[in-house]
Coordinates of C-alpha atoms and ligand atoms in Angstrom, one line a residue:
M1 CA -15.8 20.9 -2.4
S2 CA -16.8 22.0 -5.9
A3 CA -14.7 22.3 -8.9
S4 CA -15.3 26.0 -9.5
G5 CA -16.1 28.9 -7.3
Q6 CA -15.8 28.8 -3.5
R7 CA -13.9 25.8 -2.1
I8 CA -16.0 24.1 0.5
H9 CA -14.5 23.8 3.9
W10 CA -15.1 21.8 7.1
A11 CA -18.3 23.0 8.8
S12 CA -16.4 23.2 12.1
R13 CA -13.0 22.7 13.7
M14 CA -14.5 19.7 15.4
G15 CA -15.5 18.3 12.0
F16 CA -11.9 18.5 10.8
I17 CA -10.5 16.9 13.9
L18 CA -12.9 14.0 13.7
A19 CA -12.3 13.4 10.1
A20 CA -8.6 13.5 10.4
A21 CA -8.6 11.3 13.5
G22 CA -11.1 9.0 11.7
S23 CA -8.6 8.7 8.9
A24 CA -5.8 7.9 11.2
V25 CA -7.7 5.4 13.4
G26 CA -8.5 2.3 11.4
L27 CA -7.4 -1.1 10.5
G28 CA -3.9 0.0 11.1
N29 CA -4.6 0.3 14.8
I30 CA -6.8 -2.6 15.5
W31 CA -5.8 -5.1 12.9
K32 CA -2.3 -4.4 11.6
F33 CA -0.5 -3.1 14.6
P34 CA -1.2 -6.2 16.7
Y35 CA -0.6 -8.5 13.8
I36 CA 2.8 -7.1 12.8
T37 CA 3.9 -6.7 16.5
G38 CA 3.2 -10.4 16.8
V39 CA 5.1 -11.3 13.7
H40 CA 8.1 -9.2 14.8
G41 CA 8.2 -10.6 18.3
G42 CA 6.8 -7.7 20.4
G43 CA 8.6 -5.2 22.7
A44 CA 11.6 -4.1 20.7
F45 CA 9.4 -3.6 17.6
V46 CA 6.9 -1.5 19.7
L47 CA 9.7 0.8 20.9
V48 CA 11.0 1.5 17.4
Y49 CA 7.5 2.1 16.2
L50 CA 6.9 4.6 19.0
A51 CA 10.1 6.4 18.2
C52 CA 9.1 6.6 14.5
I53 CA 5.7 8.0 15.4
A54 CA 7.2 10.8 17.6
L55 CA 10.3 11.8 15.6
V56 CA 9.2 11.1 12.1
G57 CA 5.4 10.7 11.9
M58 CA 4.1 13.6 13.8
P59 CA 6.4 16.3 12.2
I60 CA 5.4 15.0 8.8
M61 CA 1.7 15.0 9.7
M62 CA 2.0 18.7 10.6
A63 CA 3.8 19.3 7.3
E64 CA 1.1 17.6 5.3
F65 CA -1.7 19.6 7.0
L66 CA 0.3 22.8 6.3
I67 CA 1.0 22.0 2.7
G68 CA -2.7 21.3 2.1
R69 CA -4.0 24.3 3.9
H70 CA -1.6 26.6 2.1
G71 CA -2.2 25.0 -1.3
Q72 CA -6.0 24.8 -1.0
R73 CA -6.0 22.0 -3.6
D74 CA -5.5 18.2 -4.0
P75 CA -1.9 17.0 -3.4
V76 CA -0.8 17.6 -7.0
G77 CA -2.4 21.0 -7.1
S78 CA -1.1 21.9 -3.7
F79 CA 2.5 21.2 -4.6
E80 CA 2.0 23.1 -7.8
S81 CA 0.7 26.2 -6.0
L82 CA 3.5 26.0 -3.5
A83 CA 6.4 25.2 -5.7
G84 CA 5.2 26.7 -9.0
K85 CA 3.8 25.4 -12.2
G86 CA 5.8 22.7 -13.9
S87 CA 7.9 22.1 -10.7
P88 CA 9.1 18.5 -10.2
W89 CA 7.5 18.6 -6.7
K90 CA 4.2 17.9 -8.5
L91 CA 5.5 14.3 -8.8
V92 CA 5.2 13.9 -5.1
G93 CA 1.5 14.7 -5.5
W94 CA 1.2 12.2 -8.2
G95 CA 2.9 9.5 -6.1
A96 CA 0.4 10.3 -3.3
V97 CA -2.5 9.9 -5.6
A98 CA -1.2 6.6 -6.9
A99 CA -0.4 5.3 -3.4
S100 CA -3.7 6.1 -1.9
F101 CA -5.5 4.4 -4.8
I102 CA -3.5 1.2 -4.5
L103 CA -3.7 1.2 -0.8
L104 CA -7.5 1.5 -0.9
S105 CA -7.6 -1.6 -3.2
F106 CA -6.3 -4.0 -0.6
Y107 CA -7.5 -2.1 2.5
A108 CA -11.1 -2.8 1.3
V109 CA -10.4 -6.6 1.3
V110 CA -9.6 -6.6 5.1
A111 CA -12.3 -4.1 5.9
G112 CA -14.7 -6.4 4.1
W113 CA -13.8 -9.2 6.6
S114 CA -15.0 -6.9 9.4
L115 CA -18.4 -6.6 7.7
D116 CA -18.7 -10.4 7.6
Y117 CA -17.9 -10.5 11.3
V118 CA -20.7 -8.0 11.9
V119 CA -23.1 -10.5 10.4
K120 CA -21.5 -13.4 12.3
A121 CA -21.9 -11.5 15.6
A122 CA -25.5 -10.5 14.8
T123 CA -26.6 -14.0 13.9
G124 CA -25.0 -15.5 17.0
A125 CA -22.4 -17.5 15.0
L126 CA -19.7 -16.5 17.4
A127 CA -21.5 -17.3 20.6
G128 CA -21.2 -20.4 22.7
R129 CA -18.4 -22.1 20.8
P130 CA -15.1 -23.4 22.0
A131 CA -12.1 -21.2 21.3
E132 CA -10.7 -23.4 18.6
E133 CA -13.9 -23.4 16.5
I134 CA -14.1 -19.6 16.7
S135 CA -10.6 -19.2 15.5
N136 CA -11.2 -21.6 12.6
L137 CA -14.1 -19.4 11.4
F138 CA -11.5 -17.0 10.0
G139 CA -9.9 -19.6 7.8
Q140 CA -13.3 -20.6 6.5
L141 CA -14.2 -17.0 5.6
V142 CA -11.0 -16.1 3.7
S143 CA -10.8 -19.4 1.9
S144 CA -14.0 -18.6 0.0
P145 CA -13.2 -16.2 -2.9
W146 CA -16.8 -15.2 -3.4
Q147 CA -17.5 -14.3 0.2
V148 CA -14.3 -12.2 0.4
I149 CA -15.1 -10.4 -2.9
F150 CA -18.7 -9.9 -1.9
W151 CA -17.7 -8.1 1.4
Q152 CA -14.9 -6.2 -0.3
A153 CA -17.4 -4.9 -2.9
L154 CA -20.0 -4.0 -0.3
F155 CA -17.4 -2.1 1.7
M156 CA -16.3 -0.2 -1.5
V157 CA -19.9 0.8 -2.2
L158 CA -20.2 2.2 1.3
T159 CA -17.0 4.1 0.8
M160 CA -18.1 5.5 -2.5
A161 CA -21.5 6.5 -1.1
I162 CA -19.9 8.6 1.6
V163 CA -17.4 10.2 -0.7
H164 CA -20.1 10.9 -3.2
G165 CA -21.8 13.2 -0.6
G166 CA -18.5 14.8 0.4
V167 CA -16.4 13.8 3.4
G168 CA -17.6 16.6 5.6
K169 CA -21.2 15.4 5.8
G170 CA -22.1 12.3 7.8
I171 CA -18.6 11.7 9.1
E172 CA -18.8 14.6 11.5
R173 CA -22.1 13.5 12.9
W174 CA -21.2 9.9 13.3
S175 CA -17.7 10.2 14.5
K176 CA -18.7 12.2 17.5
I177 CA -20.6 9.2 18.8
L178 CA -18.7 6.3 17.4
M179 CA -15.1 7.2 18.1
P180 CA -15.6 7.5 21.9
L181 CA -17.6 4.3 21.9
L182 CA -14.9 2.5 20.1
F183 CA -12.4 3.8 22.7
L184 CA -14.6 2.7 25.6
L185 CA -15.1 -0.8 24.2
L186 CA -11.3 -1.2 23.7
L187 CA -10.9 -0.2 27.3
L188 CA -13.3 -2.8 28.4
L189 CA -11.5 -5.4 26.3
F190 CA -8.2 -4.3 27.8
G191 CA -9.6 -4.6 31.3
R192 CA -10.9 -8.1 30.5
A193 CA -7.5 -9.1 29.1
M194 CA -5.7 -7.9 32.2
L195 CA -7.8 -10.3 34.2
S196 CA -7.0 -13.2 32.0
P197 CA -4.3 -15.8 32.8
G198 CA -2.3 -14.6 29.9
A199 CA -2.0 -11.0 31.2
K200 CA 1.5 -11.2 32.4
E201 CA 2.8 -12.9 29.3
G202 CA 0.9 -10.4 27.1
L203 CA 2.3 -7.4 28.9
A204 CA 5.8 -8.8 28.8
F205 CA 5.5 -9.6 25.1
M206 CA 4.5 -6.0 24.3
F207 CA 6.8 -4.1 26.7
A208 CA 9.9 -6.2 27.4
P209 CA 12.1 -5.5 24.5
D210 CA 14.3 -8.2 23.1
F211 CA 16.6 -6.4 20.7
S212 CA 17.8 -9.6 19.1
K213 CA 14.5 -9.8 17.3
L214 CA 15.0 -6.5 15.5
T215 CA 15.8 -7.6 12.0
P216 CA 16.1 -5.0 9.2
A217 CA 12.7 -6.1 8.0
A218 CA 11.3 -5.3 11.5
L219 CA 12.7 -1.8 11.4
L220 CA 11.3 -1.2 8.0
D221 CA 7.8 -2.5 9.1
A222 CA 7.9 -0.3 12.2
L223 CA 8.8 2.8 10.1
G224 CA 6.3 1.9 7.4
H225 CA 3.6 1.3 10.0
A226 CA 4.2 4.7 11.6
F227 CA 3.2 6.3 8.2
F228 CA 0.4 3.8 7.7
T229 CA -1.3 4.4 11.0
L230 CA -1.0 8.2 10.9
S231 CA -2.3 8.2 7.2
L232 CA 0.9 9.8 5.9
G233 CA 2.7 9.7 2.7
A234 CA -0.3 9.1 0.5
G235 CA -1.9 12.6 0.4
S236 CA -4.8 12.0 2.8
M237 CA -3.7 14.6 5.3
I238 CA -2.7 17.1 2.6
T239 CA -6.2 16.7 1.1
Y240 CA -8.0 17.1 4.4
G241 CA -5.8 20.0 5.3
S242 CA -6.8 21.7 2.0
Y243 CA -10.4 21.9 3.3
L244 CA -9.2 24.0 6.2
D245 CA -9.4 27.7 6.1
A246 CA -9.4 28.8 9.7
R247 CA -6.1 29.4 11.3
S248 CA -6.5 26.4 13.5
D249 CA -3.5 25.5 15.6
L250 CA -2.1 22.5 13.6
F251 CA 0.5 21.7 16.1
S252 CA -1.9 20.9 18.9
L253 CA -4.3 19.2 16.6
S254 CA -1.6 16.9 15.2
L255 CA -0.4 16.2 18.7
R256 CA -3.9 15.1 19.8
I257 CA -4.5 13.0 16.7
T258 CA -1.1 11.3 17.1
V259 CA -1.6 10.5 20.8
L260 CA -5.2 9.2 20.2
D261 CA -4.0 7.0 17.4
T262 CA -1.2 5.6 19.4
L263 CA -3.3 5.0 22.5
I264 CA -5.9 3.1 20.4
A265 CA -3.2 0.9 18.9
M266 CA -1.6 0.2 22.3
F267 CA -5.0 -0.8 23.8
A268 CA -5.8 -3.0 20.9
G269 CA -2.4 -4.8 21.4
L270 CA -2.9 -5.0 25.2
A271 CA -6.4 -6.4 24.7
I272 CA -5.2 -9.0 22.2
F273 CA -1.9 -10.5 23.4
P274 CA -3.0 -11.7 26.8
I275 CA -5.8 -13.6 25.1
V276 CA -3.4 -15.0 22.5
F277 CA -1.3 -16.5 25.3
A278 CA -4.2 -17.6 27.5
A279 CA -5.9 -19.4 24.5
G280 CA -2.6 -21.0 23.4
L281 CA -2.6 -19.2 20.1
E282 CA 0.5 -18.0 18.3
P283 CA 1.3 -14.3 18.5
S284 CA 2.7 -14.5 15.0
A285 CA -0.6 -15.9 13.5
G286 CA -0.6 -13.1 10.9
P287 CA -3.5 -11.2 9.3
G288 CA -6.2 -13.3 11.1
L289 CA -5.0 -12.5 14.6
V290 CA -7.7 -10.0 15.6
F291 CA -10.5 -11.9 14.0
Q292 CA -9.4 -15.1 15.8
T293 CA -8.8 -13.7 19.3
I294 CA -11.4 -10.9 20.0
P295 CA -14.5 -13.1 19.4
I296 CA -13.1 -15.6 21.9
V297 CA -13.0 -12.9 24.6
F298 CA -16.6 -11.9 23.9
S299 CA -17.8 -15.5 23.9
E300 CA -16.9 -15.7 27.5
L301 CA -18.3 -12.4 28.7
P302 CA -21.9 -11.6 29.8
F303 CA -23.8 -10.0 27.0
G304 CA -20.9 -11.2 24.8
S305 CA -22.9 -11.4 21.6
V306 CA -24.1 -7.8 21.9
L307 CA -20.7 -6.5 22.7
A308 CA -19.1 -8.5 19.9
L309 CA -21.7 -7.0 17.5
L310 CA -20.9 -3.5 18.8
F311 CA -17.2 -4.1 18.5
F312 CA -17.3 -5.3 14.9
L313 CA -19.7 -2.5 13.9
L314 CA -17.2 0.1 15.4
F315 CA -14.3 -1.7 13.8
A316 CA -16.0 -1.5 10.4
F317 CA -16.8 2.1 11.0
A318 CA -13.2 2.9 11.9
A319 CA -12.1 1.2 8.6
L320 CA -14.7 3.2 6.7
S321 CA -13.6 6.6 8.1
S322 CA -10.1 5.7 6.9
S323 CA -11.0 4.3 3.5
I324 CA -13.0 7.5 2.6
S325 CA -9.8 9.5 3.2
M326 CA -8.0 7.3 0.7
L327 CA -10.6 7.6 -2.0
E328 CA -10.9 11.3 -1.4
V329 CA -7.3 11.9 -2.5
S330 CA -7.7 10.8 -6.1
V331 CA -11.3 12.1 -6.2
A332 CA -10.0 15.6 -5.1
Y333 CA -7.4 15.3 -7.8
L334 CA -9.9 14.8 -10.6
I335 CA -12.2 17.5 -9.2
D336 CA -9.5 20.1 -8.6
E337 CA -7.2 19.5 -11.6
K338 CA -9.6 18.1 -14.2
N339 CA -12.8 19.8 -13.3
W340 CA -14.7 16.5 -13.0
P341 CA -18.0 16.4 -11.1
R342 CA -17.6 14.7 -7.7
P343 CA -20.1 11.8 -8.4
R344 CA -18.4 10.8 -11.6
A345 CA -14.9 10.9 -10.1
T346 CA -16.1 8.9 -7.0
W347 CA -17.8 6.1 -8.8
L348 CA -15.2 5.7 -11.5
L349 CA -12.2 5.6 -9.1
G350 CA -14.0 3.6 -6.5
S351 CA -14.9 0.9 -9.1
G352 CA -11.3 1.0 -10.4
A353 CA -10.0 0.4 -6.9
L354 CA -12.4 -2.5 -6.4
L355 CA -11.2 -4.2 -9.6
L356 CA -7.6 -3.6 -8.7
G357 CA -8.3 -5.2 -5.3
I358 CA -9.6 -8.5 -6.6
P359 CA -6.1 -10.1 -7.0
S360 CA -5.6 -9.2 -3.3
A361 CA -8.9 -10.8 -2.4
L362 CA -7.9 -13.9 -4.2
S363 CA -4.5 -14.0 -2.4
F364 CA -6.1 -15.7 0.5
N365 CA -7.7 -18.5 -1.4
R366 CA -7.7 -19.3 -5.2
W367 CA -4.4 -17.5 -5.8
S368 CA -2.7 -18.2 -2.4
E369 CA 0.1 -19.9 -4.3
V370 CA 0.3 -17.4 -7.1
K371 CA 3.4 -15.4 -6.2
P372 CA 4.4 -13.5 -9.3
L373 CA 6.3 -10.7 -7.6
F374 CA 9.2 -11.1 -5.2
G375 CA 7.8 -14.4 -4.0
K376 CA 4.8 -12.7 -2.5
T377 CA 1.1 -13.0 -3.1
F378 CA -0.6 -10.0 -4.7
F379 CA -1.9 -8.9 -1.3
D380 CA 1.5 -9.1 0.4
F381 CA 3.2 -7.5 -2.5
F382 CA 0.9 -4.5 -2.6
D383 CA 1.1 -4.1 1.1
M384 CA 4.9 -4.2 1.0
L385 CA 5.0 -1.8 -2.0
I386 CA 2.8 0.7 -0.3
S387 CA 3.5 0.4 3.5
S388 CA 7.2 -0.2 3.3
Y389 CA 8.2 1.9 0.3
M390 CA 5.7 4.3 -1.2
L391 CA 4.5 5.8 2.1
P392 CA 7.9 6.3 3.6
L393 CA 9.3 7.7 0.4
G394 CA 6.2 10.0 0.0
G395 CA 6.7 11.1 3.6
L396 CA 10.4 11.6 3.0
C397 CA 9.6 14.0 0.0
V398 CA 7.2 15.9 2.2
A399 CA 9.8 16.2 4.9
V400 CA 12.5 17.4 2.4
Y401 CA 10.2 19.9 0.8
A402 CA 9.0 21.4 4.1
G403 CA 12.5 21.1 5.7
W404 CA 14.6 22.5 2.8
F405 CA 12.6 24.1 0.1
W406 CA 9.6 25.9 1.5
K407 CA 10.3 29.6 1.9
G408 CA 11.1 30.0 5.6
E409 CA 9.0 33.1 6.4
E410 CA 5.9 31.8 4.5
E411 CA 6.2 28.5 6.2
K412 CA 6.7 29.9 9.6
T413 CA 3.6 32.1 9.3
E414 CA 1.6 29.1 8.1
L415 CA 2.7 27.1 11.1
L416 CA 2.6 29.7 13.9
G417 CA -0.1 32.2 12.8
E418 CA -0.5 34.6 15.7
R419 CA 1.0 32.1 18.2
K420 CA 4.3 32.5 20.0
R421 CA 6.0 29.2 20.5
P422 CA 9.7 30.1 19.9
W423 CA 10.8 26.5 20.3
L424 CA 8.3 25.0 17.8
F425 CA 9.6 26.0 14.4
P426 CA 13.3 25.2 15.0
L427 CA 12.5 21.8 16.6
W428 CA 10.0 20.9 13.8
H429 CA 12.4 22.0 11.1
F430 CA 15.3 20.1 12.6
L431 CA 13.2 16.9 12.7
L432 CA 12.1 17.4 9.1
R433 CA 15.5 18.4 7.8
Y434 CA 17.7 15.8 9.4
V435 CA 15.9 13.2 11.5
A436 CA 13.1 12.1 9.3
P437 CA 15.1 11.8 6.1
A438 CA 18.0 10.0 7.8
A439 CA 15.6 7.6 9.4
V440 CA 13.8 6.8 6.2
L441 CA 17.0 6.4 4.2
I442 CA 18.9 4.4 6.7
I443 CA 16.1 2.0 7.3
I444 CA 15.3 1.4 3.6
L445 CA 19.0 1.0 2.7
N446 CA 19.5 -1.3 5.7
Q447 CA 16.7 -3.5 4.4
T448 CA 18.2 -3.7 0.9
G449 CA 21.5 -4.9 2.5
V450 CA 23.6 -1.9 1.5
F451 CA 25.3 -1.9 4.9
G452 CA 26.1 -5.6 4.7
A453 CA 23.9 -8.1 6.4
Ligands
LIG1 N1 -4.4 5.3 9.0 C1 -5.4 4.4 8.5 C2 -5.3 3.1 9.4 O1 -4.6 3.1 10.3 C3 -5.2 4.0 7.0 C4 -5.1 5.2 6.1 C5 -6.0 6.1 5.8 C6 -3.9 5.6 5.4 N2 -5.5 7.0 4.9 C7 -4.2 6.7 4.7 C8 -2.6 5.1 5.4 C9 -3.3 7.4 3.9 C10 -1.7 5.7 4.6 C11 -2.0 6.8 3.9 O2 -6.1 2.2 9.2

């Protein structure tokens, strides 16, 4: 991926799939999905989320890949090469660069916690303790500003080190082993949860919808999370698509990534909620939910310490393969548009994101009562700004561009190549033209109370 000359591409099709799936699967699946499902009361929220994934998320994922592959540049450059120099569509690229940068700043805070849990598991701090003590460990960690910032910084250094070498290297090799392992371990946890006394209650919580719990805020979170978990609306998939050259079949790739991502989130939820109920915890416990429940399960299993170590290692790895896809967006921008060398772009932007993330790190301790914006801590404000607004709006613009403005024939060739799937283009176009924009607009306006509360 050099500034001049030949653009570097993925070494193999597999490399691309793993990197894109690695971007999608992350904290969103294992940490955020269970936590917001808990906050919004389960079943009905899960249904809306699934509908958003299928009708809005996946079509936009395809559009992002296609825009990147066609443009062969970072999001700003890709929109420029598609829509012409000086076109206002470049703004969408800018929005994506900004969103991915802000997102990285607070993502690294939570990812840092997972590193601390790796150490906790390795030193046996999670073993042989009563459930309550284990769940209190989370509060002890996040209440210490220095610990949180230390782990956040370490995680950012790891992210920068990988992006420095280029996302193709390393990721491809590691993901092949680690992604299936993560999946297996989640299956094991799921199996264990099904045997626990909370199994029935956990299943009912996730799958029996109670529509009275669907507030406008829950709808917005479900929509926003569909973007978050599929890495949409902030340029990651455009950037990864730009490193594709082969005429790979982006429909079936997007389908596989979407299904995998959804399965992992569902298994994480199904592993966690039964334990929540069995241990008498609150499903709405918030950001600490995963950290407070999963170690309890392991502490009761044979070889629990080893498994807990493995779990948090894989969890941290999943976060890392996502964070690199966030940093890569702005790094690609500086390389492609400003001719910067990759190392300089990486370390400068990475350090900037680390600094910007410090108020988010302090939101759980020293500044937990500092709520300068909309009555929210810095962390909650940034999360709301990105997840509920910037990602859906970024995705909306992508949908509108690909649905209404991209020249039909060019777009069709990009999507279908040599393949004949007569139903695909019309269906995809319909979802992009009408369904995705309507969903985003209605849900956002509903939240602001335009339709009356
Ligand atoms: N999808 C990732 C997760 O679930 C996070 C992520 C990576 C992301 N790149 C993104 C979210 C771009 C939005 C936009 O953890």
